[in-house]
């Protein structure tokens, strides 16, 4: 990458010399602006700081507008500059700035679409800006869906008129894939979009077998098809996951030092590990860990290449948290995987990286009881650190739903820890139940399998440790939520099946003794 940036800088020097001679040549200025966008695009993979606007990116972007403001070429390079700025902000987790830049790109190029002789580049730039806006509004369906629809309609027109145009085919595949993923979040039919995405991208790979973007887009599409199939067909899902890894290997073999290439493969290995670990018998979960280690090693490699990328820390932390949860349920050792979490948090802070607080809280929530099992004196402090992260996230409206998801297991684990210290669990149970009720009052919360299962697990703690008069109701509500979770995602429910079975026994005992204190219940039911 450094060599490529150096070559761009050399070409820029050449163009500057030419512009000094031909001062009013708009085409030369456009080329200089394009070089600046390509340079930023490469540096953005390392989370380089993004400029505020095209003029700040390169004075030649502004000069091109001054020289020929209405030319199609000028509008295209300006839209490209805004797109690149948006992508750079997005990599750094600066969503608001990215949203503004994507919108500016769309606004710059959209007037060109009315021209009967509209260029394919203009259609492509508009579609990419709309896709960027859709992605940034993923959790606001009424905002996201129109952007997806405009993007796909424009790209469909593009590939109809120029069927062998590779960037158009790739972008159309990506747009269908992303709309499918968006629809999946709202339990809508995704097969038409995923099938269309795979069809367009396999055609792109056939047209250009050495195309890195085509292989990478296909890999991500196959990964999403894996997500779609994993609840229904184990072997079919595994086939998609392994095909996604094979496609990404084509990328890594050509670009071994590109951070995005390594990151995407790390995520692929992580998702494959999760799938295998969730379905493995308890005594075989440890046998799946080499696949997780492949993911963690790749994340470490990406951090060495791009230490300011938030996602390399967040995904690493997230997969460790998930491993902690799965290994805890399987009653297998987990401290070795969780111990690096505080170091990752500190490394992110040292590189001025702001992490997703929900991920941090999730990992710390798993780390705290793992340290308790080793006799550590740090357990309460780690629980408190997790709660502080949750409180910060709960205060952000757009992040509150995700924060509630993470707060429920924190409350359940904190209540359990309080009981081991012979402290009252009531404050933690009430905190969690208040958030659970808030989530279940929304359509999104009712359809969220994580809310259902984690909420049920919280109520199971209340059935064991809550006030005597509330235990039976808590057990009944918990079992109802476990049933709802199983209906929403049989796969996710599997890690809670044992707890659901235990809660059934607890409820039977409570009904027999009229809400006994937990000390009177059989040990296996506590």
Short mmCIF file of C-alpha atoms in Angstrom, two decimals:
data_model
loop_
_atom_site.label_atom_id
_atom_site.label_comp_id
_atom_site.label_asym_id
_atom_site.label_seq_id
_atom_site.Cartn_x
_atom_site.Cartn_y
_atom_site.Cartn_z
CA UNK A 1 0.00 0.00 0.00
CA UNK A 2 2.81 2.44 0.85
CA UNK A 3 4.28 1.89 -2.60
CA UNK A 4 0.92 2.59 -4.23
CA UNK A 5 0.55 5.82 -2.26
CA UNK A 6 4.06 6.84 -3.34
CA UNK A 7 3.17 6.21 -6.99
CA UNK A 8 0.05 8.35 -6.62
CA UNK A 9 2.13 11.12 -5.06
CA UNK A 10 4.57 10.95 -8.00
CA UNK A 11 1.71 11.14 -10.50
CA UNK A 12 0.30 14.09 -8.57
CA UNK A 13 3.62 15.94 -8.87
CA UNK A 14 3.56 15.34 -12.61
CA UNK A 15 0.02 16.69 -12.88
CA UNK A 16 0.87 19.75 -10.81
CA UNK A 17 3.68 20.55 -13.25
CA UNK A 18 1.27 20.18 -16.17
CA UNK A 19 -1.35 22.36 -14.45
CA UNK A 20 1.28 25.06 -13.88
CA UNK A 21 1.63 25.26 -17.67
CA UNK A 22 -2.05 24.78 -18.58
CA UNK A 23 -3.64 26.69 -15.73
CA UNK A 24 -7.23 26.63 -16.98
CA UNK A 25 -7.36 23.01 -18.13
CA UNK A 26 -10.34 21.56 -16.23
CA UNK A 27 -9.53 18.00 -17.29
CA UNK A 28 -6.08 18.15 -15.71
CA UNK A 29 -7.62 19.48 -12.51
CA UNK A 30 -10.19 16.68 -12.56
CA UNK A 31 -7.38 14.13 -12.86
CA UNK A 32 -5.55 15.73 -9.94
CA UNK A 33 -8.72 15.57 -7.84
CA UNK A 34 -9.20 11.88 -8.76
CA UNK A 35 -5.63 11.12 -7.65
CA UNK A 36 -6.34 12.78 -4.31
CA UNK A 37 -9.47 10.66 -3.82
CA UNK A 38 -7.55 7.48 -4.62
CA UNK A 39 -4.85 8.42 -2.16
CA UNK A 40 -7.45 9.03 0.57
CA UNK A 41 -9.20 5.77 -0.30
CA UNK A 42 -5.99 3.84 0.39
CA UNK A 43 -5.20 5.73 3.57
CA UNK A 44 -8.79 5.37 4.79
CA UNK A 45 -8.25 1.62 5.15
CA UNK A 46 -5.87 2.58 7.96
CA UNK A 47 -8.48 4.90 9.47
CA UNK A 48 -6.73 8.06 8.28
CA UNK A 49 -8.40 11.32 9.23
CA UNK A 50 -10.98 12.45 6.68
CA UNK A 51 -11.10 16.02 5.28
CA UNK A 52 -14.24 18.11 5.65
CA UNK A 53 -14.92 18.54 1.93
CA UNK A 54 -13.38 18.02 -1.54
CA UNK A 55 -11.61 21.38 -1.46
CA UNK A 56 -9.88 20.34 1.76
CA UNK A 57 -9.00 17.00 0.16
CA UNK A 58 -7.24 18.77 -2.73
CA UNK A 59 -7.37 22.33 -3.95
CA UNK A 60 -7.67 20.93 -7.47
CA UNK A 61 -11.12 19.54 -6.65
CA UNK A 62 -12.25 23.09 -5.98
CA UNK A 63 -10.30 24.43 -8.97
CA UNK A 64 -12.00 21.91 -11.28
CA UNK A 65 -15.39 23.22 -10.21
CA UNK A 66 -14.26 26.79 -10.81
CA UNK A 67 -12.90 25.93 -14.26
CA UNK A 68 -15.96 24.02 -15.58
CA UNK A 69 -18.73 23.68 -12.98
CA UNK A 70 -21.34 22.02 -15.22
CA UNK A 71 -19.17 19.47 -17.02
CA UNK A 72 -20.12 15.83 -16.45
CA UNK A 73 -16.51 15.05 -15.62
CA UNK A 74 -16.39 17.77 -12.97
CA UNK A 75 -19.60 16.58 -11.32
CA UNK A 76 -18.35 13.00 -11.33
CA UNK A 77 -15.00 13.75 -9.70
CA UNK A 78 -16.74 15.94 -7.13
CA UNK A 79 -19.25 13.17 -6.34
CA UNK A 80 -16.37 10.67 -6.17
CA UNK A 81 -14.52 12.93 -3.74
CA UNK A 82 -17.56 13.18 -1.47
CA UNK A 83 -18.00 9.38 -1.64
CA UNK A 84 -14.39 8.80 -0.62
CA UNK A 85 -14.67 11.30 2.22
CA UNK A 86 -17.84 9.54 3.40
CA UNK A 87 -16.13 6.14 3.33
CA UNK A 88 -13.16 7.52 5.28
CA UNK A 89 -15.47 8.87 7.98
CA UNK A 90 -17.35 5.56 8.05
CA UNK A 91 -14.18 3.52 8.68
CA UNK A 92 -13.42 5.78 11.64
CA UNK A 93 -16.93 5.27 13.04
CA UNK A 94 -17.89 8.91 12.35
CA UNK A 95 -21.42 8.10 11.18
CA UNK A 96 -22.89 11.60 11.20
CA UNK A 97 -20.08 13.02 9.08
CA UNK A 98 -20.28 10.03 6.73
CA UNK A 99 -24.04 10.51 6.32
CA UNK A 100 -23.56 14.16 5.37
CA UNK A 101 -20.85 13.31 2.83
CA UNK A 102 -22.89 10.52 1.19
CA UNK A 103 -25.84 12.91 0.90
CA UNK A 104 -23.63 15.57 -0.71
CA UNK A 105 -22.34 13.02 -3.22
CA UNK A 106 -25.88 12.00 -4.16
CA UNK A 107 -26.99 15.64 -4.48
CA UNK A 108 -24.01 16.56 -6.68
CA UNK A 109 -24.54 13.80 -9.23
CA UNK A 110 -28.34 13.35 -9.27
CA UNK A 111 -29.02 16.20 -11.78
CA UNK A 112 -26.88 14.32 -14.33
CA UNK A 113 -29.33 11.39 -14.32
CA UNK A 114 -31.94 13.42 -16.19
CA UNK A 115 -29.60 13.76 -19.18
CA UNK A 116 -30.54 11.40 -22.01
CA UNK A 117 -26.83 10.81 -22.57
CA UNK A 118 -26.09 10.11 -18.91
CA UNK A 119 -22.74 8.39 -18.43
CA UNK A 120 -22.42 5.03 -16.72
CA UNK A 121 -20.02 6.60 -14.22
CA UNK A 122 -22.71 9.08 -13.12
CA UNK A 123 -25.26 6.30 -12.57
CA UNK A 124 -22.71 4.31 -10.60
CA UNK A 125 -21.70 7.21 -8.36
CA UNK A 126 -25.32 8.05 -7.58
CA UNK A 127 -26.07 4.42 -6.74
CA UNK A 128 -23.06 4.12 -4.45
CA UNK A 129 -24.02 7.27 -2.58
CA UNK A 130 -27.57 5.99 -2.10
CA UNK A 131 -26.24 2.64 -0.90
CA UNK A 132 -24.01 4.39 1.61
CA UNK A 133 -27.00 6.33 2.94
CA UNK A 134 -29.05 3.14 3.18
CA UNK A 135 -26.34 1.39 5.19
CA UNK A 136 -26.06 4.27 7.63
CA UNK A 137 -29.83 4.19 8.22
CA UNK A 138 -29.99 0.42 8.65
CA UNK A 139 -32.00 0.59 11.89
CA UNK A 140 -34.46 3.20 10.60
CA UNK A 141 -36.41 1.28 7.92
CA UNK A 142 -38.51 4.17 6.68
CA UNK A 143 -35.28 6.02 5.87
CA UNK A 144 -33.19 3.13 4.61
CA UNK A 145 -35.60 1.41 2.22
CA UNK A 146 -36.06 4.30 -0.25
CA UNK A 147 -32.27 4.60 -0.57
CA UNK A 148 -31.96 0.88 -1.35
CA UNK A 149 -34.76 1.09 -3.91
CA UNK A 150 -33.28 4.12 -5.71
CA UNK A 151 -29.84 2.51 -5.74
CA UNK A 152 -31.03 -0.79 -7.22
CA UNK A 153 -33.30 0.86 -9.80
CA UNK A 154 -30.44 3.00 -11.10
CA UNK A 155 -28.01 0.08 -11.22
CA UNK A 156 -30.56 -2.09 -13.00
CA UNK A 157 -30.85 0.58 -15.70
CA UNK A 158 -27.05 0.66 -15.89
CA UNK A 159 -26.50 -3.09 -16.39
CA UNK A 160 -29.41 -3.28 -18.83
CA UNK A 161 -27.71 -0.77 -21.13
CA UNK A 162 -24.13 -1.97 -20.47
CA UNK A 163 -24.37 -5.64 -19.38
CA UNK A 164 -20.60 -6.25 -19.39
CA UNK A 165 -19.75 -3.20 -17.25
CA UNK A 166 -17.99 -4.85 -14.31
CA UNK A 167 -18.35 -2.06 -11.69
CA UNK A 168 -22.07 -1.94 -12.42
CA UNK A 169 -22.51 -5.69 -11.98
CA UNK A 170 -20.54 -5.70 -8.74
CA UNK A 171 -22.45 -2.72 -7.33
CA UNK A 172 -25.81 -4.24 -8.29
CA UNK A 173 -24.84 -7.48 -6.55
CA UNK A 174 -23.76 -5.56 -3.44
CA UNK A 175 -26.96 -3.53 -3.39
CA UNK A 176 -29.19 -6.62 -3.60
CA UNK A 177 -27.10 -8.31 -0.93
CA UNK A 178 -27.31 -5.36 1.44
CA UNK A 179 -31.04 -4.92 0.90
CA UNK A 180 -31.48 -8.61 1.66
CA UNK A 181 -29.56 -8.20 4.90
CA UNK A 182 -31.67 -5.17 5.75
CA UNK A 183 -34.91 -7.09 5.10
CA UNK A 184 -33.66 -9.98 7.23
CA UNK A 185 -33.54 -7.65 10.23
CA UNK A 186 -37.31 -7.23 9.90
CA UNK A 187 -38.14 -10.91 9.20
CA UNK A 188 -39.03 -10.26 5.55
CA UNK A 189 -38.34 -12.45 2.51
CA UNK A 190 -34.65 -12.17 1.60
CA UNK A 191 -34.23 -14.97 -0.95
CA UNK A 192 -34.97 -12.86 -4.09
CA UNK A 193 -32.32 -10.30 -3.14
CA UNK A 194 -29.69 -12.84 -2.06
CA UNK A 195 -30.22 -14.98 -5.17
CA UNK A 196 -29.96 -11.91 -7.41
CA UNK A 197 -26.81 -10.78 -5.61
CA UNK A 198 -25.09 -14.14 -6.05
CA UNK A 199 -26.15 -14.33 -9.71
CA UNK A 200 -24.75 -10.89 -10.58
CA UNK A 201 -21.51 -11.43 -8.65
CA UNK A 202 -20.79 -14.87 -10.10
CA UNK A 203 -21.24 -13.31 -13.53
CA UNK A 204 -18.77 -10.59 -12.53
CA UNK A 205 -16.22 -13.23 -11.44
CA UNK A 206 -16.73 -15.09 -14.73
CA UNK A 207 -16.18 -11.89 -16.72
CA UNK A 208 -13.07 -10.98 -14.70
CA UNK A 209 -11.56 -13.89 -12.70
CA UNK A 210 -8.80 -11.65 -11.29
CA UNK A 211 -11.18 -8.95 -10.05
CA UNK A 212 -10.57 -8.46 -6.33
CA UNK A 213 -13.79 -6.44 -5.82
CA UNK A 214 -15.84 -9.19 -7.48
CA UNK A 215 -14.38 -11.96 -5.31
CA UNK A 216 -14.74 -9.86 -2.16
CA UNK A 217 -18.35 -8.93 -2.88
CA UNK A 218 -19.15 -12.56 -3.65
CA UNK A 219 -17.54 -13.67 -0.38
CA UNK A 220 -19.71 -11.30 1.63
CA UNK A 221 -22.83 -12.38 -0.26
CA UNK A 222 -22.11 -16.04 0.45
CA UNK A 223 -21.61 -15.12 4.09
CA UNK A 224 -25.06 -13.52 4.19
CA UNK A 225 -26.52 -16.61 2.51
CA UNK A 226 -24.89 -18.60 5.29
CA UNK A 227 -26.71 -16.40 7.82
CA UNK A 228 -29.98 -17.08 6.02
CA UNK A 229 -29.50 -20.87 5.91
CA UNK A 230 -27.97 -21.54 9.31
CA UNK A 231 -31.22 -22.12 11.23
CA UNK A 232 -32.72 -24.45 8.65
CA UNK A 233 -29.99 -26.54 7.04
CA UNK A 234 -26.66 -27.22 8.78
CA UNK A 235 -24.79 -28.67 5.79
CA UNK A 236 -26.08 -26.05 3.34
CA UNK A 237 -25.10 -23.29 5.76
CA UNK A 238 -21.61 -24.77 6.24
CA UNK A 239 -21.25 -24.89 2.45
CA UNK A 240 -22.00 -21.17 2.16
CA UNK A 241 -19.60 -20.32 5.01
CA UNK A 242 -16.73 -22.31 3.51
CA UNK A 243 -17.42 -20.91 0.04
CA UNK A 244 -17.26 -17.40 1.53
CA UNK A 245 -13.84 -18.19 3.02
CA UNK A 246 -12.64 -19.64 -0.29
CA UNK A 247 -13.75 -16.51 -2.17
CA UNK A 248 -12.00 -14.28 0.35
CA UNK A 249 -8.84 -16.38 -0.01
CA UNK A 250 -8.81 -15.23 -3.64
CA UNK A 251 -8.67 -11.67 -2.32
CA UNK A 252 -6.01 -12.29 0.33
CA UNK A 253 -3.75 -14.11 -2.14
CA UNK A 254 -3.73 -10.97 -4.29
CA UNK A 255 -3.71 -8.33 -1.54
CA UNK A 256 -2.15 -9.89 1.58
CA UNK A 257 -1.41 -6.56 3.27
CA UNK A 258 -4.73 -4.82 2.63
CA UNK A 259 -6.46 -4.35 6.00
CA UNK A 260 -9.99 -4.83 4.63
CA UNK A 261 -9.06 -8.14 3.01
CA UNK A 262 -7.67 -9.56 6.24
CA UNK A 263 -10.50 -8.11 8.33
CA UNK A 264 -13.23 -9.65 6.18
CA UNK A 265 -11.58 -13.06 6.34
CA UNK A 266 -11.22 -12.74 10.11
CA UNK A 267 -14.95 -12.05 10.35
CA UNK A 268 -15.66 -15.06 8.10
CA UNK A 269 -13.66 -17.38 10.36
CA UNK A 270 -15.32 -15.88 13.42
CA UNK A 271 -18.81 -16.47 12.07
CA UNK A 272 -17.95 -20.03 11.04
CA UNK A 273 -16.58 -20.70 14.53
CA UNK A 274 -19.71 -19.33 16.19
CA UNK A 275 -21.90 -21.58 14.06
CA UNK A 276 -19.88 -24.71 14.85
CA UNK A 277 -19.48 -23.89 18.55
CA UNK A 278 -23.18 -23.25 19.09
CA UNK A 279 -24.04 -26.67 17.69
CA UNK A 280 -21.25 -28.67 19.28
CA UNK A 281 -21.99 -30.84 22.33
CA UNK A 282 -20.69 -29.21 25.51
CA UNK A 283 -17.67 -31.49 25.75
CA UNK A 284 -16.70 -30.75 22.13
CA UNK A 285 -16.90 -26.94 22.11
CA UNK A 286 -13.17 -26.66 22.84
CA UNK A 287 -12.44 -28.58 19.63
CA UNK A 288 -13.86 -25.68 17.59
CA UNK A 289 -11.51 -23.09 19.11
CA UNK A 290 -8.74 -23.39 16.45
CA UNK A 291 -11.15 -21.79 13.97
CA UNK A 292 -11.72 -18.92 16.39
CA UNK A 293 -7.96 -18.55 16.83
CA UNK A 294 -7.63 -18.08 13.05
CA UNK A 295 -10.04 -15.17 13.33
CA UNK A 296 -8.28 -13.61 16.31
CA UNK A 297 -4.87 -13.88 14.63
CA UNK A 298 -6.20 -12.09 11.56
CA UNK A 299 -7.70 -9.32 13.70
CA UNK A 300 -4.28 -8.89 15.32
CA UNK A 301 -2.74 -8.67 11.86
CA UNK A 302 -5.21 -5.96 10.85
CA UNK A 303 -4.43 -3.95 14.00
CA UNK A 304 -0.74 -4.05 13.09
CA UNK A 305 -1.59 -2.65 9.65
CA UNK A 306 -4.29 -0.20 10.79
CA UNK A 307 -4.18 0.44 14.57
CA UNK A 308 -6.85 3.17 14.40
CA UNK A 309 -9.62 1.01 12.92
CA UNK A 310 -12.39 0.61 15.54
CA UNK A 311 -13.82 -2.57 14.02
CA UNK A 312 -10.65 -4.61 14.55
CA UNK A 313 -10.92 -4.04 18.30
CA UNK A 314 -14.72 -4.35 18.45
CA UNK A 315 -14.95 -7.60 16.51
CA UNK A 316 -12.07 -9.14 18.43
CA UNK A 317 -13.71 -8.14 21.72
CA UNK A 318 -17.12 -9.28 20.47
CA UNK A 319 -15.95 -12.74 19.44
CA UNK A 320 -14.14 -13.16 22.76
CA UNK A 321 -17.34 -12.19 24.56
CA UNK A 322 -19.31 -14.69 22.53
CA UNK A 323 -16.72 -17.37 23.26
CA UNK A 324 -16.97 -16.55 26.95
CA UNK A 325 -20.74 -16.96 26.83
CA UNK A 326 -20.69 -20.22 24.87
CA UNK A 327 -17.93 -21.73 27.02
CA UNK A 328 -19.72 -20.61 30.20
CA UNK A 329 -22.89 -22.42 29.12
CA UNK A 330 -20.81 -25.47 28.18
CA UNK A 331 -19.07 -25.27 31.58
CA UNK A 332 -15.67 -25.13 29.88
CA UNK A 333 -12.64 -22.95 30.84
CA UNK A 334 -12.82 -19.48 29.29
CA UNK A 335 -10.53 -17.15 31.22
CA UNK A 336 -7.66 -17.47 28.69
CA UNK A 337 -9.84 -16.10 25.88
CA UNK A 338 -11.31 -13.31 28.02
CA UNK A 339 -8.18 -12.08 29.81
CA UNK A 340 -6.94 -10.01 26.81
CA UNK A 341 -10.14 -7.89 26.75
CA UNK A 342 -8.89 -5.11 29.09
CA UNK A 343 -5.65 -4.91 27.10
CA UNK A 344 -7.62 -4.52 23.87
CA UNK A 345 -9.71 -1.76 25.46
CA UNK A 346 -6.53 0.02 26.61
CA UNK A 347 -4.89 -0.39 23.18
CA UNK A 348 -7.92 1.16 21.51
CA UNK A 349 -7.78 4.12 23.89
CA UNK A 350 -4.04 4.53 23.23
CA UNK A 351 -4.81 4.84 19.52
CA UNK A 352 -7.67 7.31 20.12
CA UNK A 353 -10.23 4.72 19.02
CA UNK A 354 -13.75 5.06 20.42
CA UNK A 355 -15.23 1.60 20.91
CA UNK A 356 -18.83 0.45 20.79
CA UNK A 357 -19.66 0.52 24.50
CA UNK A 358 -22.17 -2.33 24.17
CA UNK A 359 -19.45 -4.68 22.93
CA UNK A 360 -17.17 -3.56 25.74
CA UNK A 361 -19.90 -4.16 28.32
CA UNK A 362 -20.72 -7.58 26.88
CA UNK A 363 -17.11 -8.75 27.09
CA UNK A 364 -16.61 -7.35 30.59
CA UNK A 365 -19.87 -9.00 31.70
CA UNK A 366 -18.42 -12.36 30.64
CA UNK A 367 -14.98 -11.57 32.07
CA UNK A 368 -16.28 -10.66 35.54
CA UNK A 369 -17.71 -14.09 36.53
CA UNK A 370 -14.77 -15.79 34.81
CA UNK A 371 -12.40 -13.91 37.13
CA UNK A 372 -14.61 -14.81 40.10
CA UNK A 373 -14.06 -18.48 39.31
CA UNK A 374 -10.30 -17.91 39.66
CA UNK A 375 -10.66 -16.15 43.03
CA UNK A 376 -9.77 -12.72 41.63
CA UNK A 377 -10.46 -9.60 43.70
CA UNK A 378 -11.26 -7.66 40.50
CA UNK A 379 -14.72 -9.08 39.83
CA UNK A 380 -16.82 -6.27 41.32
CA UNK A 381 -14.68 -3.61 39.66
CA UNK A 382 -15.10 -5.30 36.26
CA UNK A 383 -18.88 -5.52 36.75
CA UNK A 384 -18.90 -1.79 37.60
CA UNK A 385 -16.82 -0.98 34.52
CA UNK A 386 -19.30 -2.90 32.38
CA UNK A 387 -22.22 -1.03 33.95
CA UNK A 388 -20.54 2.32 33.23
CA UNK A 389 -20.22 1.37 29.55
CA UNK A 390 -23.87 0.32 29.46
CA UNK A 391 -25.06 3.54 31.06
CA UNK A 392 -23.22 5.61 28.45
CA UNK A 393 -24.79 3.61 25.63
CA UNK A 394 -28.28 3.61 27.14
CA UNK A 395 -28.16 7.41 27.06
CA UNK A 396 -27.81 7.40 23.23
CA UNK A 397 -31.21 6.99 21.56
CA UNK A 398 -29.93 5.23 18.41
CA UNK A 399 -27.90 2.76 20.50
CA UNK A 400 -30.39 2.11 23.28
CA UNK A 401 -31.90 -1.09 21.87
CA UNK A 402 -28.48 -2.71 21.50
CA UNK A 403 -27.56 -1.50 24.98
CA UNK A 404 -30.68 -3.13 26.44
CA UNK A 405 -29.68 -6.40 24.79
CA UNK A 406 -26.36 -6.25 26.62
CA UNK A 407 -27.85 -4.97 29.88
CA UNK A 408 -30.04 -8.03 30.41
CA UNK A 409 -27.19 -10.57 30.80
CA UNK A 410 -25.25 -8.03 32.85
CA UNK A 411 -28.16 -7.70 35.30
CA UNK A 412 -28.57 -11.49 35.54
CA UNK A 413 -24.86 -12.10 36.12
CA UNK A 414 -24.60 -9.22 38.59
CA UNK A 415 -27.55 -10.56 40.58
CA UNK A 416 -25.96 -14.00 40.69
CA UNK A 417 -22.67 -12.46 41.87
CA UNK A 418 -24.52 -10.54 44.59
CA UNK A 419 -26.05 -13.77 45.88
CA UNK A 420 -22.65 -15.47 46.08
CA UNK A 421 -21.56 -12.55 48.28
CA UNK A 422 -24.80 -12.81 50.29
CA UNK A 423 -25.93 -9.38 49.08
CA UNK A 424 -29.46 -8.49 48.02
CA UNK A 425 -29.89 -9.07 44.24
CA UNK A 426 -32.98 -6.85 44.03
CA UNK A 427 -31.36 -3.68 42.57
CA UNK A 428 -29.84 -5.60 39.67
CA UNK A 429 -32.98 -7.63 38.98
CA UNK A 430 -35.13 -4.49 38.99
CA UNK A 431 -32.70 -2.67 36.69
CA UNK A 432 -32.80 -5.51 34.17
CA UNK A 433 -36.55 -6.07 34.36
CA UNK A 434 -37.26 -2.39 33.79
CA UNK A 435 -35.22 -2.46 30.58
CA UNK A 436 -36.76 -5.77 29.51
CA UNK A 437 -40.27 -4.34 29.81
CA UNK A 438 -39.19 -1.28 27.83
CA UNK A 439 -37.89 -3.46 25.00
CA UNK A 440 -40.95 -5.74 24.95
CA UNK A 441 -43.19 -2.68 24.59
CA UNK A 442 -41.80 -2.18 21.04
CA UNK A 443 -42.31 -4.27 17.90
CA UNK A 444 -38.57 -4.51 17.44
CA UNK A 445 -38.12 -5.81 20.95
CA UNK A 446 -40.91 -8.37 20.61
CA UNK A 447 -39.26 -9.78 17.49
CA UNK A 448 -35.74 -9.90 18.94
CA UNK A 449 -34.62 -13.41 19.91
CA UNK A 450 -31.76 -12.03 22.02
CA UNK A 451 -34.14 -9.87 24.05
CA UNK A 452 -36.42 -12.89 24.52
CA UNK A 453 -33.75 -15.36 25.63
CA UNK A 454 -31.69 -12.96 27.74
CA UNK A 455 -34.88 -11.58 29.27
CA UNK A 456 -35.99 -15.10 30.13
CA UNK A 457 -32.61 -15.81 31.72
CA UNK A 458 -32.99 -12.66 33.81
CA UNK A 459 -36.46 -13.71 34.96
CA UNK A 460 -35.04 -17.12 35.83
CA UNK A 461 -32.75 -15.36 38.30
CA UNK A 462 -35.75 -13.52 39.72
CA UNK A 463 -37.59 -16.83 40.10
CA UNK A 464 -34.66 -18.11 42.15
CA UNK A 465 -33.66 -15.04 44.13
CA UNK A 466 -36.50 -12.50 43.95
CA UNK A 467 -39.16 -11.70 46.51
CA UNK A 468 -41.18 -14.77 47.50
CA UNK A 469 -44.48 -13.35 46.17
CA UNK A 470 -43.03 -12.73 42.69
CA UNK A 471 -41.16 -15.97 42.04
CA UNK A 472 -43.95 -18.00 40.43
CA UNK A 473 -44.95 -15.15 38.10
CA UNK A 474 -41.30 -14.57 37.16
CA UNK A 475 -40.84 -18.26 36.33
CA UNK A 476 -44.00 -18.33 34.20
CA UNK A 477 -43.01 -15.17 32.34
CA UNK A 478 -39.49 -16.49 31.86
CA UNK A 479 -40.69 -19.74 30.33
CA UNK A 480 -43.02 -17.83 28.01
CA UNK A 481 -40.06 -15.77 26.82
CA UNK A 482 -37.94 -18.89 26.33
CA UNK A 483 -40.72 -20.27 24.10
CA UNK A 484 -40.81 -17.00 22.18
CA UNK A 485 -37.04 -17.11 21.75
CA UNK A 486 -37.16 -20.68 20.44
CA UNK A 487 -39.82 -19.66 17.91
CA UNK A 488 -37.76 -16.68 16.75
CA UNK A 489 -34.44 -18.54 16.53
CA UNK A 490 -34.12 -22.21 17.36
CA UNK A 491 -30.36 -21.85 16.84
CA UNK A 492 -29.93 -19.10 19.42
CA UNK A 493 -32.26 -20.83 21.90
CA UNK A 494 -29.97 -23.87 22.03
CA UNK A 495 -27.50 -22.12 24.34
CA UNK A 496 -30.40 -21.44 26.76
CA UNK A 497 -32.08 -24.85 26.59
CA UNK A 498 -30.48 -26.12 29.79
CA UNK A 499 -31.52 -22.99 31.67
CA UNK A 500 -35.05 -23.30 30.26
CA UNK A 501 -35.27 -26.91 31.45
CA UNK A 502 -34.02 -25.92 34.90
CA UNK A 503 -36.57 -23.11 35.10
CA UNK A 504 -39.34 -25.60 34.33
CA UNK A 505 -38.25 -27.63 37.36
CA UNK A 506 -37.97 -24.50 39.49
CA UNK A 507 -41.54 -23.52 38.58
CA UNK A 508 -42.87 -26.96 39.45
CA UNK A 509 -41.17 -26.83 42.84
CA UNK A 510 -42.36 -23.28 43.52
CA UNK A 511 -45.95 -24.28 42.78
CA UNK A 512 -45.65 -27.21 45.16
CA UNK A 513 -44.25 -25.18 48.04
CA UNK A 514 -45.99 -21.89 47.28
CA UNK A 515 -42.94 -19.79 46.41
CA UNK A 516 -40.19 -21.19 48.57
CA UNK A 517 -37.00 -19.34 49.38
CA UNK A 518 -34.16 -20.39 47.10
CA UNK A 519 -32.38 -22.22 49.91
CA UNK A 520 -35.23 -24.74 50.06
CA UNK A 521 -34.94 -25.64 46.39
CA UNK A 522 -32.83 -28.57 45.23
CA UNK A 523 -29.30 -27.45 44.39
CA UNK A 524 -29.69 -28.34 40.71
CA UNK A 525 -32.66 -25.96 40.45
CA UNK A 526 -31.12 -22.87 42.01
#
